[in-house]
Short mmCIF file of N, CA and C in Angstrom, two decimals:
data_model
loop_
_atom_site.label_atom_id
_atom_site.label_comp_id
_atom_site.label_asym_id
_atom_site.label_seq_id
_atom_site.Cartn_x
_atom_site.Cartn_y
_atom_site.Cartn_z
N MET A 1 0.75 -1.13 0.36
CA MET A 1 0.12 0.08 0.08
C MET A 1 0.68 0.89 -0.09
N GLY A 2 1.88 1.02 0.51
CA GLY A 2 2.99 2.04 0.26
C GLY A 2 3.78 2.74 -0.54
N ASN A 3 3.54 1.95 -1.88
CA ASN A 3 4.51 1.80 -2.76
C ASN A 3 2.69 2.55 -4.21
N ARG A 4 2.84 3.38 -4.04
CA ARG A 4 1.79 4.16 -4.97
C ARG A 4 2.99 4.58 -6.42
N LEU A 5 2.37 4.40 -7.07
CA LEU A 5 2.50 5.53 -8.71
C LEU A 5 2.51 6.38 -8.85
N PRO A 6 3.25 7.50 -9.14
CA PRO A 6 3.40 8.83 -9.33
C PRO A 6 1.55 9.09 -10.35
N GLY A 7 0.76 9.92 -9.70
CA GLY A 7 -0.14 10.29 -11.21
C GLY A 7 -1.32 9.52 -11.20
N ILE A 8 -1.07 8.09 -10.01
CA ILE A 8 -2.33 7.92 -10.01
C ILE A 8 -3.10 7.76 -8.87
N GLY A 9 -4.01 8.05 -8.41
CA GLY A 9 -4.74 8.34 -7.55
C GLY A 9 -6.71 8.28 -7.57
N THR A 10 -7.55 8.62 -6.76
CA THR A 10 -8.61 8.46 -7.02
C THR A 10 -8.93 9.51 -8.11
N VAL A 11 -10.19 9.83 -8.02
CA VAL A 11 -11.17 10.67 -9.32
C VAL A 11 -11.72 10.84 -8.44
N GLY A 12 -11.74 12.16 -8.37
CA GLY A 12 -13.07 13.25 -8.19
C GLY A 12 -14.53 13.68 -8.72
N ARG A 13 -14.42 13.93 -9.40
CA ARG A 13 -15.34 14.71 -10.09
C ARG A 13 -14.71 14.68 -11.63
N VAL A 14 -15.99 13.43 -12.83
CA VAL A 14 -15.49 14.28 -13.93
C VAL A 14 -16.54 15.01 -14.48
N ALA A 15 -16.13 15.73 -15.59
CA ALA A 15 -17.26 16.64 -15.82
C ALA A 15 -17.58 15.64 -17.42
N GLN A 16 -18.95 15.64 -17.36
CA GLN A 16 -19.54 14.93 -18.51
C GLN A 16 -20.23 16.15 -19.47
N PRO A 17 -19.94 15.37 -20.46
CA PRO A 17 -20.61 16.35 -22.11
C PRO A 17 -22.24 16.99 -21.48
N GLU A 18 -22.15 17.80 -22.00
CA GLU A 18 -23.75 17.92 -22.27
C GLU A 18 -24.44 17.44 -23.42
N GLU A 19 -25.45 16.82 -22.85
CA GLU A 19 -26.81 16.87 -23.82
C GLU A 19 -27.48 17.24 -24.86
N THR A 20 -27.28 17.18 -26.27
CA THR A 20 -27.92 18.07 -26.46
C THR A 20 -29.66 17.90 -27.19
N SER A 21 -30.41 18.66 -26.88
CA SER A 21 -31.29 18.14 -26.89
C SER A 21 -32.38 17.33 -28.16
N ALA A 22 -31.52 17.58 -29.11
CA ALA A 22 -31.62 16.57 -30.59
C ALA A 22 -30.43 16.00 -31.50
N GLN A 23 -30.68 14.71 -31.10
CA GLN A 23 -29.42 13.98 -31.89
C GLN A 23 -29.68 14.68 -33.49
N GLU A 24 -27.68 15.02 -33.43
CA GLU A 24 -28.02 14.98 -35.09
C GLU A 24 -27.41 13.73 -36.01
N HIS A 25 -28.34 14.22 -36.96
CA HIS A 25 -28.91 13.51 -37.66
C HIS A 25 -27.58 13.88 -39.27
N ARG A 26 -27.02 12.74 -39.33
CA ARG A 26 -26.12 12.72 -40.95
C ARG A 26 -26.09 12.01 -41.22
N THR A 27 -27.32 11.79 -42.95
CA THR A 27 -27.38 10.71 -43.33
C THR A 27 -26.64 10.36 -44.97
N THR A 28 -26.44 9.28 -45.82
CA THR A 28 -25.74 9.41 -46.69
C THR A 28 -26.65 7.86 -47.25
N THR A 29 -26.44 7.93 -48.95
CA THR A 29 -27.23 6.93 -49.56
C THR A 29 -25.70 5.93 -50.01
N ALA A 30 -26.48 4.97 -49.84
CA ALA A 30 -25.56 3.32 -50.14
C ALA A 30 -26.19 2.76 -51.17
N GLU A 31 -25.13 2.29 -52.42
CA GLU A 31 -25.51 1.86 -53.16
C GLU A 31 -25.48 -0.67 -53.18
N GLN A 32 -26.16 -0.77 -52.96
CA GLN A 32 -26.77 -2.31 -52.79
C GLN A 32 -27.06 -2.85 -53.86
N GLY A 33 -26.33 -3.41 -54.77
CA GLY A 33 -26.68 -3.94 -56.16
C GLY A 33 -27.26 -3.58 -56.64
N ARG A 34 -28.68 -3.33 -56.91
CA ARG A 34 -29.65 -2.52 -58.04
C ARG A 34 -30.63 -1.85 -56.88
N PHE A 35 -30.31 -1.80 -55.60
CA PHE A 35 -31.51 -0.96 -55.08
C PHE A 35 -30.35 -0.34 -54.10
N CYS A 36 -30.91 1.21 -53.59
CA CYS A 36 -29.97 2.19 -53.07
C CYS A 36 -30.58 2.50 -51.99
N VAL A 37 -30.27 2.54 -50.71
CA VAL A 37 -30.71 2.62 -48.93
C VAL A 37 -29.81 4.05 -48.34
N ALA A 38 -30.99 4.32 -47.74
CA ALA A 38 -30.52 5.88 -47.18
C ALA A 38 -30.19 5.43 -45.79
N ARG A 39 -29.14 5.96 -44.66
CA ARG A 39 -28.54 5.40 -43.85
C ARG A 39 -27.89 6.59 -42.90
N CYS A 40 -28.14 6.39 -41.74
CA CYS A 40 -27.86 7.82 -40.88
C CYS A 40 -26.87 7.61 -39.84
N ALA A 41 -26.12 8.10 -39.21
CA ALA A 41 -25.16 8.17 -38.13
C ALA A 41 -25.90 7.79 -36.43
N CYS A 42 -27.57 7.66 -36.86
CA CYS A 42 -27.71 7.31 -35.45
C CYS A 42 -28.29 6.00 -35.45
N GLY A 43 -27.93 5.15 -36.34
CA GLY A 43 -28.31 3.45 -36.82
C GLY A 43 -29.29 3.47 -37.45
N TRP A 44 -30.86 4.79 -38.04
CA TRP A 44 -31.71 4.30 -38.14
C TRP A 44 -31.13 3.98 -40.29
N ARG A 45 -32.40 3.09 -40.78
CA ARG A 45 -31.69 2.39 -42.23
C ARG A 45 -33.49 2.47 -42.90
N GLY A 46 -33.08 3.17 -43.67
CA GLY A 46 -34.15 3.28 -44.53
C GLY A 46 -34.32 1.91 -45.81
N PRO A 47 -35.98 1.48 -46.31
CA PRO A 47 -35.44 0.71 -46.90
C PRO A 47 -35.19 0.60 -48.33
N ALA A 48 -34.69 -0.28 -48.56
CA ALA A 48 -33.84 -0.30 -49.83
C ALA A 48 -34.87 0.00 -51.22
N ARG A 49 -34.37 0.64 -52.01
CA ARG A 49 -35.22 1.74 -53.25
C ARG A 49 -34.60 1.87 -54.37
N ARG A 50 -34.97 1.44 -55.74
CA ARG A 50 -34.53 1.38 -57.06
C ARG A 50 -34.25 2.62 -57.09
N ALA A 51 -34.62 3.70 -56.61
CA ALA A 51 -34.81 4.44 -57.20
C ALA A 51 -33.71 5.91 -56.12
N ARG A 52 -32.38 6.16 -56.51
CA ARG A 52 -32.09 6.66 -55.55
C ARG A 52 -32.59 8.08 -54.96
N SER A 53 -33.42 8.90 -56.36
CA SER A 53 -33.99 9.75 -55.51
C SER A 53 -35.45 9.37 -54.99
N SER A 54 -35.49 8.37 -54.56
CA SER A 54 -36.82 8.01 -53.08
C SER A 54 -36.09 7.44 -52.09
N ALA A 55 -34.47 7.27 -51.98
CA ALA A 55 -33.65 7.48 -51.34
C ALA A 55 -33.02 8.37 -50.46
N ARG A 56 -32.73 9.46 -51.49
CA ARG A 56 -32.63 10.53 -51.00
C ARG A 56 -33.61 11.22 -49.94
N ARG A 57 -34.71 10.89 -50.32
CA ARG A 57 -36.14 11.49 -49.84
C ARG A 57 -36.21 11.19 -48.72
N ASP A 58 -35.92 9.78 -48.94
CA ASP A 58 -36.34 9.21 -47.64
C ASP A 58 -35.57 9.55 -46.52
N ALA A 59 -33.86 9.84 -46.75
CA ALA A 59 -33.20 10.22 -45.78
C ALA A 59 -33.32 11.82 -45.45
N GLU A 60 -33.89 12.55 -46.59
CA GLU A 60 -34.61 13.95 -46.44
C GLU A 60 -36.13 13.73 -45.04
N THR A 61 -36.08 13.31 -45.26
CA THR A 61 -38.14 13.19 -44.62
C THR A 61 -36.93 12.52 -42.55
N HIS A 62 -35.97 11.53 -42.84
CA HIS A 62 -35.51 11.80 -41.11
C HIS A 62 -34.62 12.54 -41.04
N GLU A 63 -34.63 13.01 -41.20
CA GLU A 63 -33.55 14.41 -40.36
C GLU A 63 -34.71 15.55 -40.56
N THR A 64 -35.54 16.20 -41.18
CA THR A 64 -36.74 16.93 -41.07
C THR A 64 -37.38 16.00 -40.21
N GLU A 65 -37.87 15.17 -39.79
CA GLU A 65 -38.37 14.87 -38.62
C GLU A 65 -37.63 14.12 -37.70
N GLY A 66 -36.63 14.65 -37.64
CA GLY A 66 -36.01 13.98 -36.05
C GLY A 66 -35.82 12.52 -36.31
N GLY A 67 -36.08 11.52 -36.83
CA GLY A 67 -35.35 10.24 -36.87
C GLY A 67 -36.97 9.86 -36.62
N LEU A 68 -37.96 10.00 -37.28
CA LEU A 68 -38.88 9.23 -36.28
C LEU A 68 -39.54 7.92 -38.14
#
């Protein structure tokens, strides 16, 4: 017990990052064979679409509606 390493001790209070009221949604589209899929950094994944424009619309809707 008497052999403590320098710089090692107990931690008092650690500042936590402030939580934001709304999670940031960053969407992308990805090609999967003949289909295009919209994805978000929050983990959301849209349905596979044949039209890229539909996948982009899914992504825009997800961003504007806050992940619904």
